[in-house]
Coordinates of N, CA and C in Angstrom, one line a residue:
X30 N 66.1 147.2 64.3 CA 66.5 145.2 65.0 C 66.7 145.0 66.1
X31 N 67.2 145.4 66.8 CA 67.6 145.8 68.5 C 66.5 145.2 68.6
X32 N 65.7 146.3 68.6 CA 64.6 146.6 68.8 C 63.5 145.2 69.0
X33 N 63.6 144.7 67.6 CA 62.8 143.8 67.7 C 63.3 142.5 68.3
X34 N 64.8 142.6 68.1 CA 64.8 141.1 69.2 C 64.6 141.1 70.0
X35 N 65.0 142.8 70.8 CA 64.6 142.5 72.1 C 63.1 142.0 72.4
X36 N 62.6 142.3 71.4 CA 60.5 142.1 72.3 C 61.0 140.8 71.7
X37 N 61.1 140.1 70.8 CA 61.3 138.7 70.2 C 61.6 138.0 71.4
X38 N 62.5 138.1 72.3 CA 63.2 137.6 73.5 C 62.3 137.4 74.9
X39 N 61.8 139.0 74.9 CA 60.7 138.9 75.4 C 59.0 137.9 75.8
X40 N 59.1 138.0 74.7 CA 57.8 137.5 74.1 C 58.0 135.8 74.4
X41 N 59.2 135.1 73.5 CA 59.3 133.7 74.6 C 59.6 133.9 75.8
X42 N 60.0 134.5 76.2 CA 60.1 134.4 78.3 C 58.7 134.5 78.9
X43 N 57.9 135.1 77.8 CA 56.8 135.2 78.4 C 55.7 134.2 78.3
X44 N 55.8 133.6 76.8 CA 55.4 132.1 76.7 C 56.0 131.2 77.5
X45 N 57.5 131.5 78.2 CA 57.6 130.1 79.3 C 56.9 129.9 81.0
X46 N 56.6 131.4 80.9 CA 55.4 132.2 82.1 C 54.1 131.3 81.6
X47 N 53.8 131.1 80.7 CA 52.6 130.8 80.1 C 52.2 129.4 80.5
X48 N 53.2 129.3 80.1 CA 53.7 127.4 80.1 C 53.1 127.1 81.6
X49 N 53.7 127.6 82.6 CA 54.3 127.4 83.8 C 52.9 128.1 84.7
X50 N 52.5 128.4 83.9 CA 51.0 129.1 84.5 C 51.1 130.3 85.2
X51 N 52.2 131.1 85.2 CA 52.7 132.0 85.6 C 52.0 133.1 85.2
X52 N 50.8 133.8 84.8 CA 50.6 135.0 83.9 C 50.4 136.2 84.6
X53 N 50.8 136.4 85.9 CA 51.1 137.8 86.0 C 52.4 137.8 85.4
X54 N 53.5 137.1 85.2 CA 54.4 137.1 85.2 C 54.5 137.6 83.7
X55 N 53.6 137.0 83.0 CA 53.2 136.8 81.5 C 53.3 138.0 81.0
X56 N 52.2 138.6 81.6 CA 51.1 139.5 81.0 C 52.2 141.1 81.7
X57 N 53.0 141.2 82.2 CA 54.4 142.3 82.6 C 55.4 142.2 81.3
X58 N 55.9 140.7 80.9 CA 56.8 140.7 80.1 C 56.4 141.3 78.3
X59 N 55.0 140.5 78.5 CA 54.2 140.9 77.1 C 53.6 142.7 77.0
X60 N 53.8 143.0 77.9 CA 54.3 144.5 77.8 C 55.1 145.6 78.0
X61 N 55.9 144.8 78.2 CA 57.3 145.5 78.3 C 57.5 145.0 76.9
X62 N 57.7 144.0 75.9 CA 57.9 143.6 75.1 C 57.1 145.2 73.9
X63 N 55.6 145.3 74.3 CA 55.4 146.1 73.6 C 55.4 147.7 74.3
X64 N 56.1 147.6 75.0 CA 56.4 149.2 75.2 C 58.0 149.4 74.5
X65 N 58.8 148.4 74.3 CA 59.5 148.1 73.4 C 59.2 148.3 71.8
X66 N 58.7 147.6 71.4 CA 58.0 147.6 70.4 C 56.3 147.5 70.3
X67 N 55.4 148.3 69.8 CA 54.1 148.6 70.1 C 53.3 147.6 68.5
X68 N 54.2 147.4 67.7 CA 53.8 146.7 66.6 C 54.1 145.5 66.6
X69 N 54.5 144.8 67.7 CA 55.8 143.7 67.9 C 54.1 142.2 67.4
X70 N 53.7 142.0 66.4 CA 52.2 141.1 66.3 C 52.6 139.8 67.2
X71 N 53.5 139.0 67.2 CA 53.6 138.3 68.3 C 53.4 138.5 69.9
X72 N 53.5 139.9 70.0 CA 53.3 140.0 71.2 C 51.8 140.0 71.8
X73 N 51.1 140.7 70.8 CA 49.9 140.8 70.7 C 49.3 139.6 70.5
X74 N 49.3 138.8 69.4 CA 49.3 137.6 69.5 C 48.7 136.7 70.6
X75 N 49.8 136.6 71.0 CA 50.0 135.9 72.3 C 49.8 136.4 74.1
X76 N 49.1 137.6 73.9 CA 49.1 138.1 74.8 C 47.2 138.2 74.4
X77 N 47.4 138.2 73.7 CA 45.3 138.1 73.3 C 44.9 136.0 73.5
X78 N 45.9 135.3 73.7 CA 45.5 134.0 74.2 C 45.9 134.3 75.7
X79 N 46.8 134.2 76.2 CA 46.7 134.6 78.0 C 44.9 135.1 77.9
X80 N 44.9 136.4 77.1 CA 43.7 136.3 77.9 C 42.4 135.9 77.6
X81 N 42.5 135.5 76.8 CA 41.8 134.5 76.4 C 41.2 133.6 77.7
X82 N 42.0 132.7 77.8 CA 42.3 132.1 78.9 C 42.0 132.8 80.2
X83 N 42.5 134.0 80.6 CA 41.8 134.5 81.2 C 40.1 135.2 81.4
X84 N 39.9 134.8 80.1 CA 38.2 135.2 79.8 C 37.9 136.6 80.3
X85 N 39.3 137.5 79.8 CA 39.1 138.6 79.9 C 38.7 139.2 78.1
X86 N 37.9 138.9 77.0 CA 37.6 138.7 76.1 C 37.5 139.9 75.1
X87 N 36.8 140.6 75.6 CA 37.5 142.3 75.1 C 38.5 142.5 75.3
X88 N 39.6 142.8 75.8 CA 40.8 143.2 75.8 C 41.8 142.4 74.9
X89 N 41.5 140.9 74.3 CA 42.0 140.0 73.6 C 41.4 139.9 72.3
X90 N 40.0 140.8 72.1 CA 39.3 141.3 70.9 C 40.0 142.3 70.6
X91 N 40.6 143.2 71.0 CA 41.8 144.9 71.0 C 42.7 143.9 70.3
X92 N 43.9 143.6 71.3 CA 44.5 142.5 70.5 C 44.5 142.2 69.2
X93 N 43.5 141.6 68.9 CA 43.4 140.8 67.4 C 43.7 141.3 66.4
X94 N 42.6 142.5 66.8 CA 42.0 143.3 65.3 C 43.5 144.5 65.4
X95 N 44.2 144.2 66.4 CA 45.6 145.0 66.4 C 46.3 143.9 65.2
X96 N 46.5 143.1 65.5 CA 47.1 141.9 65.3 C 46.6 142.1 63.4
X97 N 45.3 141.5 62.7 CA 45.1 141.9 61.6 C 45.7 143.2 60.9
X98 N 44.8 144.2 61.3 CA 45.0 145.3 60.7 C 46.5 145.5 60.5
X99 N 47.6 145.0 61.4 CA 49.3 145.1 61.4 C 49.6 143.7 59.9
X100 N 49.1 142.9 60.2 CA 49.4 141.4 59.2 C 47.7 141.5 58.8
X101 N 47.3 141.6 57.6 CA 46.5 141.3 57.0 C 46.1 139.6 56.4
X102 N 47.4 139.3 57.0 CA 47.8 137.8 56.4 C 48.2 137.1 57.4
X103 N 47.6 137.2 58.6 CA 48.0 136.6 59.9 C 46.8 135.7 59.8
X104 N 47.1 134.1 59.3 CA 45.6 133.4 59.8 C 45.4 133.2 61.0
X105 N 46.8 132.4 61.8 CA 46.0 132.6 63.2 C 45.2 133.4 63.9
X106 N 45.7 134.6 63.9 CA 45.3 136.0 64.2 C 43.8 135.6 63.8
X107 N 43.2 135.8 62.7 CA 41.8 135.6 62.1 C 41.0 134.9 62.6
X108 N 42.0 133.8 63.0 CA 40.8 132.3 63.4 C 40.5 133.0 65.5
X109 N 41.8 133.1 66.0 CA 41.6 134.0 67.3 C 40.4 134.9 67.7
X110 N 40.3 135.7 66.2 CA 39.6 136.8 66.0 C 37.8 135.9 66.0
X111 N 38.0 135.2 65.2 CA 36.8 134.6 64.7 C 36.1 133.7 66.1
X112 N 37.2 133.1 67.1 CA 36.7 132.5 68.1 C 36.0 133.1 69.1
X113 N 36.5 134.6 68.9 CA 36.3 135.6 70.4 C 34.9 136.3 69.6
X114 N 34.5 136.6 68.5 CA 33.8 137.0 68.0 C 32.7 136.3 68.3
X115 N 32.6 134.6 67.9 CA 31.8 133.5 68.2 C 31.1 133.5 69.3
X116 N 31.9 133.8 70.5 CA 31.8 133.6 71.9 C 30.7 134.7 72.2
X117 N 30.8 136.1 71.8 CA 29.9 137.0 71.8 C 28.6 136.8 70.9
X118 N 28.3 135.6 70.4 CA 27.1 135.5 69.9 C 27.3 135.8 68.1
X119 N 28.6 136.9 67.9 CA 28.7 136.9 66.5 C 29.1 136.6 65.5
X120 N 28.0 135.9 64.5 CA 28.6 134.1 64.1 C 29.4 135.5 62.9
X121 N 28.4 136.4 62.5 CA 28.7 137.2 60.8 C 30.2 137.6 61.2
X122 N 30.8 138.4 62.3 CA 31.9 138.5 62.1 C 32.6 137.1 62.3
X123 N 32.6 136.2 63.1 CA 33.1 135.0 63.0 C 33.7 134.4 61.6
X124 N 32.3 134.2 61.2 CA 32.7 134.3 59.8 C 33.7 134.5 58.9
X125 N 33.3 136.0 58.6 CA 33.6 136.5 57.8 C 35.4 136.2 58.3
X126 N 36.0 136.4 59.4 CA 37.1 136.2 59.4 C 37.9 135.0 59.5
X127 N 36.4 133.7 59.7 CA 37.5 132.6 59.1 C 37.6 132.3 57.6
X128 N 36.3 133.0 56.7 CA 36.5 133.4 55.6 C 37.8 134.0 55.2
X129 N 38.4 135.4 55.7 CA 39.6 135.7 55.1 C 40.5 134.5 55.8
X130 N 40.8 133.7 56.8 CA 41.6 133.2 56.8 C 42.1 131.6 56.3
X131 N 40.6 131.6 55.2 CA 40.4 130.2 54.5 C 40.8 131.1 53.5
X132 N 40.6 131.8 53.3 CA 41.2 132.9 51.4 C 42.6 132.8 51.6
X133 N 43.3 133.4 52.4 CA 44.6 133.1 52.6 C 45.2 131.8 53.1
X134 N 44.8 130.9 53.6 CA 45.5 129.6 53.5 C 44.6 128.7 53.4
X135 N 43.7 128.0 52.3 CA 42.8 127.1 52.3 C 43.1 125.6 52.8
X136 N 44.7 125.1 53.2 CA 45.2 124.2 53.9 C 45.8 124.0 54.6
X137 N 45.2 125.2 55.2 CA 45.7 125.2 56.7 C 45.0 124.1 57.4
X138 N 45.6 123.5 58.2 CA 44.1 122.7 59.3 C 44.2 123.6 60.4
X139 N 44.0 124.4 61.0 CA 43.3 125.1 62.1 C 42.2 125.6 61.3
X140 N 42.1 126.1 60.0 CA 41.4 126.6 59.0 C 39.9 125.5 59.9
X141 N 40.3 124.5 58.9 CA 39.3 123.4 58.6 C 39.1 122.7 60.1
X142 N 39.4 122.9 61.2 CA 39.8 123.1 62.2 C 38.4 123.9 62.8
X143 N 38.8 124.6 62.6 CA 37.8 125.7 63.1 C 36.6 126.4 62.5
X144 N 36.3 125.7 61.4 CA 35.5 125.4 60.4 C 34.2 123.9 61.1
X145 N 35.4 122.6 61.5 CA 34.8 122.1 61.8 C 34.0 122.6 63.6
X146 N 34.6 123.2 64.3 CA 34.3 123.4 65.6 C 32.8 124.6 65.0
X147 N 33.2 125.7 64.6 CA 31.4 126.5 63.6 C 30.9 125.2 63.7
X148 N 30.9 124.6 62.8 CA 29.6 123.5 62.9 C 29.2 122.5 63.8
X149 N 30.5 122.1 64.6 CA 29.3 121.7 66.1 C 28.9 122.4 66.8
X150 N 29.0 123.9 67.1 CA 28.3 124.5 68.0 C 26.6 124.9 67.2
X151 N 26.9 124.3 65.8 CA 25.5 124.6 65.4 C 24.8 123.4 65.2
X152 N 25.6 122.1 65.9 CA 25.0 120.8 66.2 C 24.6 120.0 64.9
X153 N 26.1 120.4 64.0 CA 25.7 119.9 62.4 C 27.1 118.8 62.7
X154 N 27.1 117.6 63.4 CA 28.1 116.7 63.7 C 28.9 116.0 62.6
X155 N 27.8 115.9 61.5 CA 28.6 115.2 60.6 C 29.1 116.5 60.1
X156 N 29.0 116.7 59.6 CA 29.3 118.4 58.7 C 31.0 118.8 59.2
X157 N 30.7 118.8 60.8 CA 32.1 119.3 61.1 C 32.6 118.2 61.5
X158 N 32.7 116.4 61.6 CA 33.6 115.4 61.2 C 34.3 115.6 59.7
X159 N 33.3 116.1 59.2 CA 34.2 116.1 57.8 C 34.9 116.9 57.7
X160 N 35.3 118.5 58.2 CA 36.2 119.0 58.4 C 37.9 118.5 59.1
X161 N 37.0 118.6 60.7 CA 38.1 117.1 61.6 C 39.0 116.5 60.7
X162 N 38.4 115.7 59.8 CA 38.9 114.7 59.1 C 39.9 115.1 58.2
X163 N 39.5 116.4 57.4 CA 40.6 117.5 56.8 C 41.8 117.6 57.5
X164 N 41.0 118.2 58.5 CA 42.6 119.0 59.1 C 43.8 117.5 59.3
X165 N 42.9 116.6 60.1 CA 43.6 115.7 60.3 C 44.7 115.1 59.2
X166 N 43.9 115.3 58.2 CA 45.1 114.8 56.8 C 45.9 115.9 56.5
X167 N 45.7 117.0 56.8 CA 46.7 118.3 56.5 C 47.9 118.1 57.7
X168 N 47.6 117.6 59.1 CA 48.1 117.9 60.1 C 47.7 116.5 60.9
X169 N 49.1 115.6 60.3 CA 48.6 114.6 61.3 C 49.2 114.5 62.4
X170 N 50.1 115.1 62.7 CA 51.5 114.9 64.2 C 49.8 116.5 65.4
X171 N 48.6 116.6 65.3 CA 47.9 117.5 65.8 C 47.0 116.6 66.5
X172 N 46.8 116.9 67.8 CA 46.1 115.7 67.6 C 44.3 116.2 68.5
X173 N 44.5 117.6 68.5 CA 43.1 118.4 68.4 C 41.9 117.8 67.6
X174 N 42.1 117.7 66.4 CA 40.6 117.6 65.7 C 40.7 115.9 66.0
X175 N 41.5 115.0 66.5 CA 41.0 113.4 66.6 C 40.3 114.0 67.8
X176 N 40.5 114.4 68.8 CA 39.6 114.8 70.0 C 38.7 115.6 69.5
X177 N 38.1 116.6 68.9 CA 37.3 117.2 68.3 C 36.0 116.0 67.7
X178 N 37.0 115.5 66.9 CA 36.2 114.7 65.7 C 35.6 113.0 66.8
X179 N 36.3 112.8 67.7 CA 36.0 111.9 68.6 C 34.6 112.7 69.2
X180 N 34.6 113.9 69.9 CA 33.6 114.3 70.4 C 32.2 114.5 69.4
X181 N 32.1 114.7 68.1 CA 31.2 115.1 67.2 C 30.7 113.8 66.5
X182 N 31.4 112.5 66.9 CA 31.4 110.9 66.9 C 30.0 110.4 67.9
X183 N 30.7 110.7 69.2 CA 29.8 111.1 70.4 C 28.3 111.5 70.4
X184 N 28.5 113.0 69.7 CA 27.1 113.3 70.3 C 26.4 113.6 68.7
X185 N 27.2 112.9 68.0 CA 25.9 112.4 66.5 C 24.6 111.1 66.9
X186 N 23.6 111.6 67.0 CA 22.8 110.6 67.6 C 22.5 109.4 66.6
X187 N 22.7 108.4 67.6 CA 23.2 107.2 66.7 C 21.5 106.4 65.9
X188 N 22.2 105.8 64.8 CA 20.9 104.9 64.3 C 21.1 103.2 65.1
X189 N 20.0 102.4 64.6 CA 19.6 101.8 65.9 C 20.8 100.5 65.0
X190 N 21.2 100.2 66.3 CA 22.5 98.9 66.5 C 24.0 99.5 66.4
X191 N 24.0 101.0 65.8 CA 25.1 101.4 66.1 C 26.2 102.6 67.3
X192 N 24.9 102.3 68.1 CA 26.1 103.4 69.3 C 27.2 102.6 69.8
X193 N 27.6 101.2 69.7 CA 28.6 101.1 70.3 C 29.8 101.2 69.3
X194 N 29.4 100.7 68.1 CA 30.3 101.2 67.6 C 30.7 102.5 67.0
X195 N 29.9 103.5 66.8 CA 30.5 105.2 67.0 C 31.0 105.5 68.6
X196 N 30.9 105.0 69.4 CA 31.1 104.6 70.3 C 32.8 103.8 70.8
X197 N 33.2 103.0 69.6 CA 34.6 102.5 69.3 C 35.2 103.1 68.7
X198 N 34.2 103.7 67.8 CA 35.4 104.6 66.0 C 35.9 106.3 67.4
X199 N 35.1 106.2 68.2 CA 35.7 107.5 69.3 C 36.9 107.7 70.6
X200 N 36.5 106.3 70.9 CA 37.8 105.3 71.7 C 38.4 105.1 70.9
X201 N 38.6 104.9 68.8 CA 40.1 104.7 68.3 C 40.8 106.0 68.5
X202 N 40.0 107.3 68.1 CA 40.2 108.8 67.9 C 41.5 109.1 69.1
X203 N 40.5 109.0 69.9 CA 41.3 109.3 71.7 C 42.4 109.0 71.5
X204 N 42.3 107.8 71.4 CA 43.4 106.9 71.3 C 44.6 107.2 70.5
X205 N 44.3 107.4 69.0 CA 45.6 107.8 67.9 C 45.8 109.5 68.4
X206 N 45.4 110.6 69.2 CA 45.2 111.5 69.4 C 46.7 111.1 70.4
X207 N 46.5 110.1 71.7 CA 47.3 110.0 72.3 C 49.3 109.6 72.0
X208 N 48.4 109.0 71.0 CA 49.5 108.7 69.8 C 51.0 109.2 68.7
X209 N 50.0 110.7 68.9 CA 50.4 111.5 68.1 C 50.9 112.7 68.9
X210 N 50.1 112.8 70.4 CA 51.1 113.2 71.4 C 50.2 112.9 72.7
X211 N 51.0 111.9 73.5 CA 51.0 111.7 74.8 C 51.0 112.4 76.0
X212 N 51.3 113.3 75.9 CA 50.9 115.0 76.9 C 50.2 115.7 76.6
X213 N 48.8 114.8 75.6 CA 47.7 115.9 75.3 C 46.2 115.3 76.3
X214 N 46.0 116.3 77.0 CA 45.7 116.4 78.6 C 44.3 116.6 78.2
X215 N 43.4 116.2 77.4 CA 42.0 116.3 76.9 C 41.6 115.5 76.2
X216 N 42.8 114.1 76.0 CA 42.4 113.0 75.0 C 42.4 111.5 76.2
X217 N 43.2 111.5 77.4 CA 42.9 111.6 78.9 C 41.4 111.7 79.5
X218 N 41.5 113.0 79.2 CA 40.3 113.0 80.3 C 39.2 111.9 79.5
X219 N 38.8 112.7 78.4 CA 37.9 112.4 77.3 C 37.7 110.9 77.5
X220 N 39.1 110.0 77.0 CA 39.3 108.8 76.3 C 38.9 107.8 78.3
X221 N 39.5 108.0 79.2 CA 38.9 107.9 80.6 C 37.2 108.0 81.0
X222 N 36.8 109.0 80.5 CA 35.2 108.8 81.0 C 34.4 108.4 80.1
X223 N 35.0 107.9 78.6 CA 34.4 107.2 77.7 C 34.5 105.8 77.7
X224 N 36.1 105.4 78.5 CA 35.7 103.5 78.9 C 35.1 103.9 80.0
X225 N 35.5 104.4 81.1 CA 34.5 104.2 82.3 C 33.7 104.0 82.1
X226 N 32.8 104.6 81.0 CA 31.1 104.5 80.8 C 30.7 103.1 80.0
X227 N 31.9 102.4 79.8 CA 31.5 101.8 78.9 C 31.5 100.2 79.6
X228 N 32.6 100.6 81.0 CA 33.4 99.2 82.0 C 32.6 98.5 81.5
X229 N 32.6 97.2 81.6 CA 31.9 95.5 82.0 C 31.7 95.4 83.3
X230 N 33.4 95.6 83.6 CA 33.7 94.4 84.6 C 34.9 95.7 85.5
X231 N 34.9 95.2 86.5 CA 36.4 95.9 87.4 C 37.3 95.9 86.8
X232 N 37.7 95.3 86.4 CA 38.6 94.8 85.5 C 39.0 96.3 84.5
X233 N 38.4 96.5 83.4 CA 38.1 97.0 82.8 C 38.3 98.5 83.4
X234 N 37.8 99.0 84.7 CA 37.3 100.4 85.1 C 38.7 100.3 85.6
X235 N 39.5 99.8 86.0 CA 40.6 99.7 87.0 C 42.1 100.1 85.7
X236 N 41.4 99.6 84.7 CA 42.5 99.7 83.7 C 42.3 101.4 83.1
X237 N 41.1 102.1 83.4 CA 41.1 103.4 83.4 C 41.1 104.1 84.2
X238 N 41.9 103.4 85.7 CA 42.9 104.3 86.8 C 44.6 104.1 86.2
X239 N 45.0 103.2 85.5 CA 46.0 103.4 84.7 C 46.3 104.3 83.3
X240 N 45.6 104.5 82.9 CA 44.9 105.8 81.8 C 45.4 107.0 82.3
X241 N 44.4 106.6 83.2 CA 44.9 108.6 84.5 C 46.4 108.5 84.8
X242 N 47.2 107.1 85.5 CA 48.2 107.2 85.6 C 49.0 107.5 84.8
X243 N 49.1 107.1 84.0 CA 49.8 107.4 82.6 C 49.6 108.9 82.4
X244 N 48.4 109.2 82.1 CA 48.5 110.9 81.9 C 48.8 111.6 82.8
X245 N 49.0 111.1 84.3 CA 49.5 111.7 84.7 C 51.0 112.6 85.0
X246 N 51.8 111.0 84.4 CA 53.0 111.3 84.2 C 53.5 112.0 83.0
X247 N 52.6 112.6 82.5 CA 52.6 113.6 81.0 C 52.4 114.8 81.1
X248 N 51.9 115.0 82.4 CA 51.0 116.2 82.3 C 52.3 117.9 82.0
X249 N 51.8 118.8 81.4 CA 52.3 119.7 80.6 C 52.5 120.7 82.2
X250 N 51.0 120.8 82.7 CA 50.8 122.2 83.7 C 50.0 121.2 85.3
X251 N 50.2 122.2 86.1 CA 49.9 121.7 87.9 C 48.4 121.2 87.4
X252 N 47.5 122.6 86.8 CA 45.5 122.0 86.8 C 45.5 120.9 85.8
X253 N 46.3 120.3 85.1 CA 46.2 119.3 84.5 C 46.0 118.5 85.0
X254 N 47.8 118.3 86.0 CA 47.5 117.3 87.6 C 46.7 117.1 88.3
X255 N 46.0 118.4 88.6 CA 45.2 118.3 89.7 C 44.3 118.0 89.0
X256 N 42.9 117.9 87.6 CA 42.2 117.4 87.0 C 42.5 115.8 86.8
X257 N 43.5 115.4 87.0 CA 43.7 114.2 85.9 C 43.6 113.0 87.7
X258 N 44.8 114.1 88.9 CA 44.4 112.8 89.7 C 43.6 112.9 90.5
X259 N 42.6 113.9 90.6 CA 40.9 114.6 90.8 C 40.1 112.9 90.1
X260 N 40.2 113.1 88.9 CA 39.8 111.7 88.0 C 40.4 110.0 88.7
X261 N 41.5 110.3 89.0 CA 42.0 109.0 89.2 C 41.3 108.5 90.5
X262 N 41.7 109.2 91.4 CA 41.5 109.6 92.9 C 39.3 108.2 92.8
X263 N 39.0 109.8 92.4 CA 37.3 109.2 92.2 C 37.2 108.2 91.6
X264 N 37.7 107.8 90.8 CA 37.9 106.1 90.1 C 38.2 105.1 90.6
X265 N 39.5 105.3 91.2 CA 39.5 104.1 92.7 C 38.4 103.8 93.4
X266 N 38.1 105.5 94.0 CA 37.1 104.8 94.8 C 35.8 104.1 94.4
X267 N 35.9 104.2 93.5 CA 34.6 103.6 93.0 C 34.7 102.3 92.8
X268 N 35.7 101.9 92.4 CA 36.1 100.5 91.9 C 36.5 99.9 93.3
X269 N 36.8 100.6 94.8 CA 37.4 99.8 96.1 C 36.6 100.1 96.2
X270 N 35.3 100.7 96.1 CA 33.9 100.3 96.7 C 33.0 99.3 96.7
X271 N 33.0 99.4 94.8 CA 32.7 98.2 94.0 C 33.1 96.7 94.8
X272 N 34.6 96.8 95.6 CA 35.2 95.6 95.1 C 34.5 95.3 96.5
X273 N 34.5 96.2 97.7 CA 34.5 96.2 98.9 C 33.0 95.2 99.4
X274 N 31.9 96.0 98.2 CA 30.7 95.8 98.5 C 30.0 94.0 97.4
X275 N 31.5 93.6 97.2 CA 31.8 92.0 96.6 C 30.7 92.2 95.0
X276 N 30.9 93.8 94.4 CA 30.3 93.8 93.0 C 31.3 93.6 92.5
X277 N 31.0 92.8 90.6 CA 31.7 92.7 89.6 C 31.7 94.0 88.6
X278 N 30.9 94.5 88.4 CA 30.9 95.7 88.0 C 30.2 97.1 89.2
X279 N 29.5 98.1 88.3 CA 28.9 99.1 89.0 C 27.5 99.1 88.8
X280 N 27.1 98.0 88.1 CA 25.6 98.5 87.9 C 24.8 97.7 88.6
X281 N 24.5 98.6 89.5 CA 23.4 98.4 90.6 C 22.1 97.4 90.6
X282 N 21.5 96.9 89.1 CA 20.5 96.4 89.3 C 20.8 94.6 89.0

């Protein structure tokens, strides 16, 4: 029991290190946890997540296969393994683990989200939206399905006269993502790009600068801050250049 608790403490410390983007420290803490308890599923799962971030997919796959061997009922491990296999173009293997996860918990929002992501990669955007909508209903406070549904909306070939309506629907979804999680960086990035592309005048573009500034106040990591800072600086530079040229819009025609 003491051994298990020691491993759990180390995994939590590794999670803190990951949040601080100190991956080297996190790796050492995971290794220490697994030296104490080689069957610590949480350590294997979170180390696999780190290895996925580091693009070390073969090692991530090893950890995840060990996870599902130890805990065949671990939904998240099956889904992570499905993602790794999909990235290797092993769609049959990915679908097998997705189906196992769904059999364990058909009402999991993560299962529905991953089904949507899989259909998205196959360009079945309507099917993807359906699963993202199910994920939203199952877990309304999770921002990820809202962003994914917005991207599916934007990638759906529009019917005549529906392009602006679809863009507005995507904006609504992205704004909802930020409502449920004001720190969700991906929503700031996608919403800013979409609103800037739809800006009819410079005041609308300046609102995008304000959006990025709000995002900068809510960043979780230095990488997120760097990305939004770059986007804010570029947008502000475009606005300033347009004003210097006495332009009211970015339209050069």
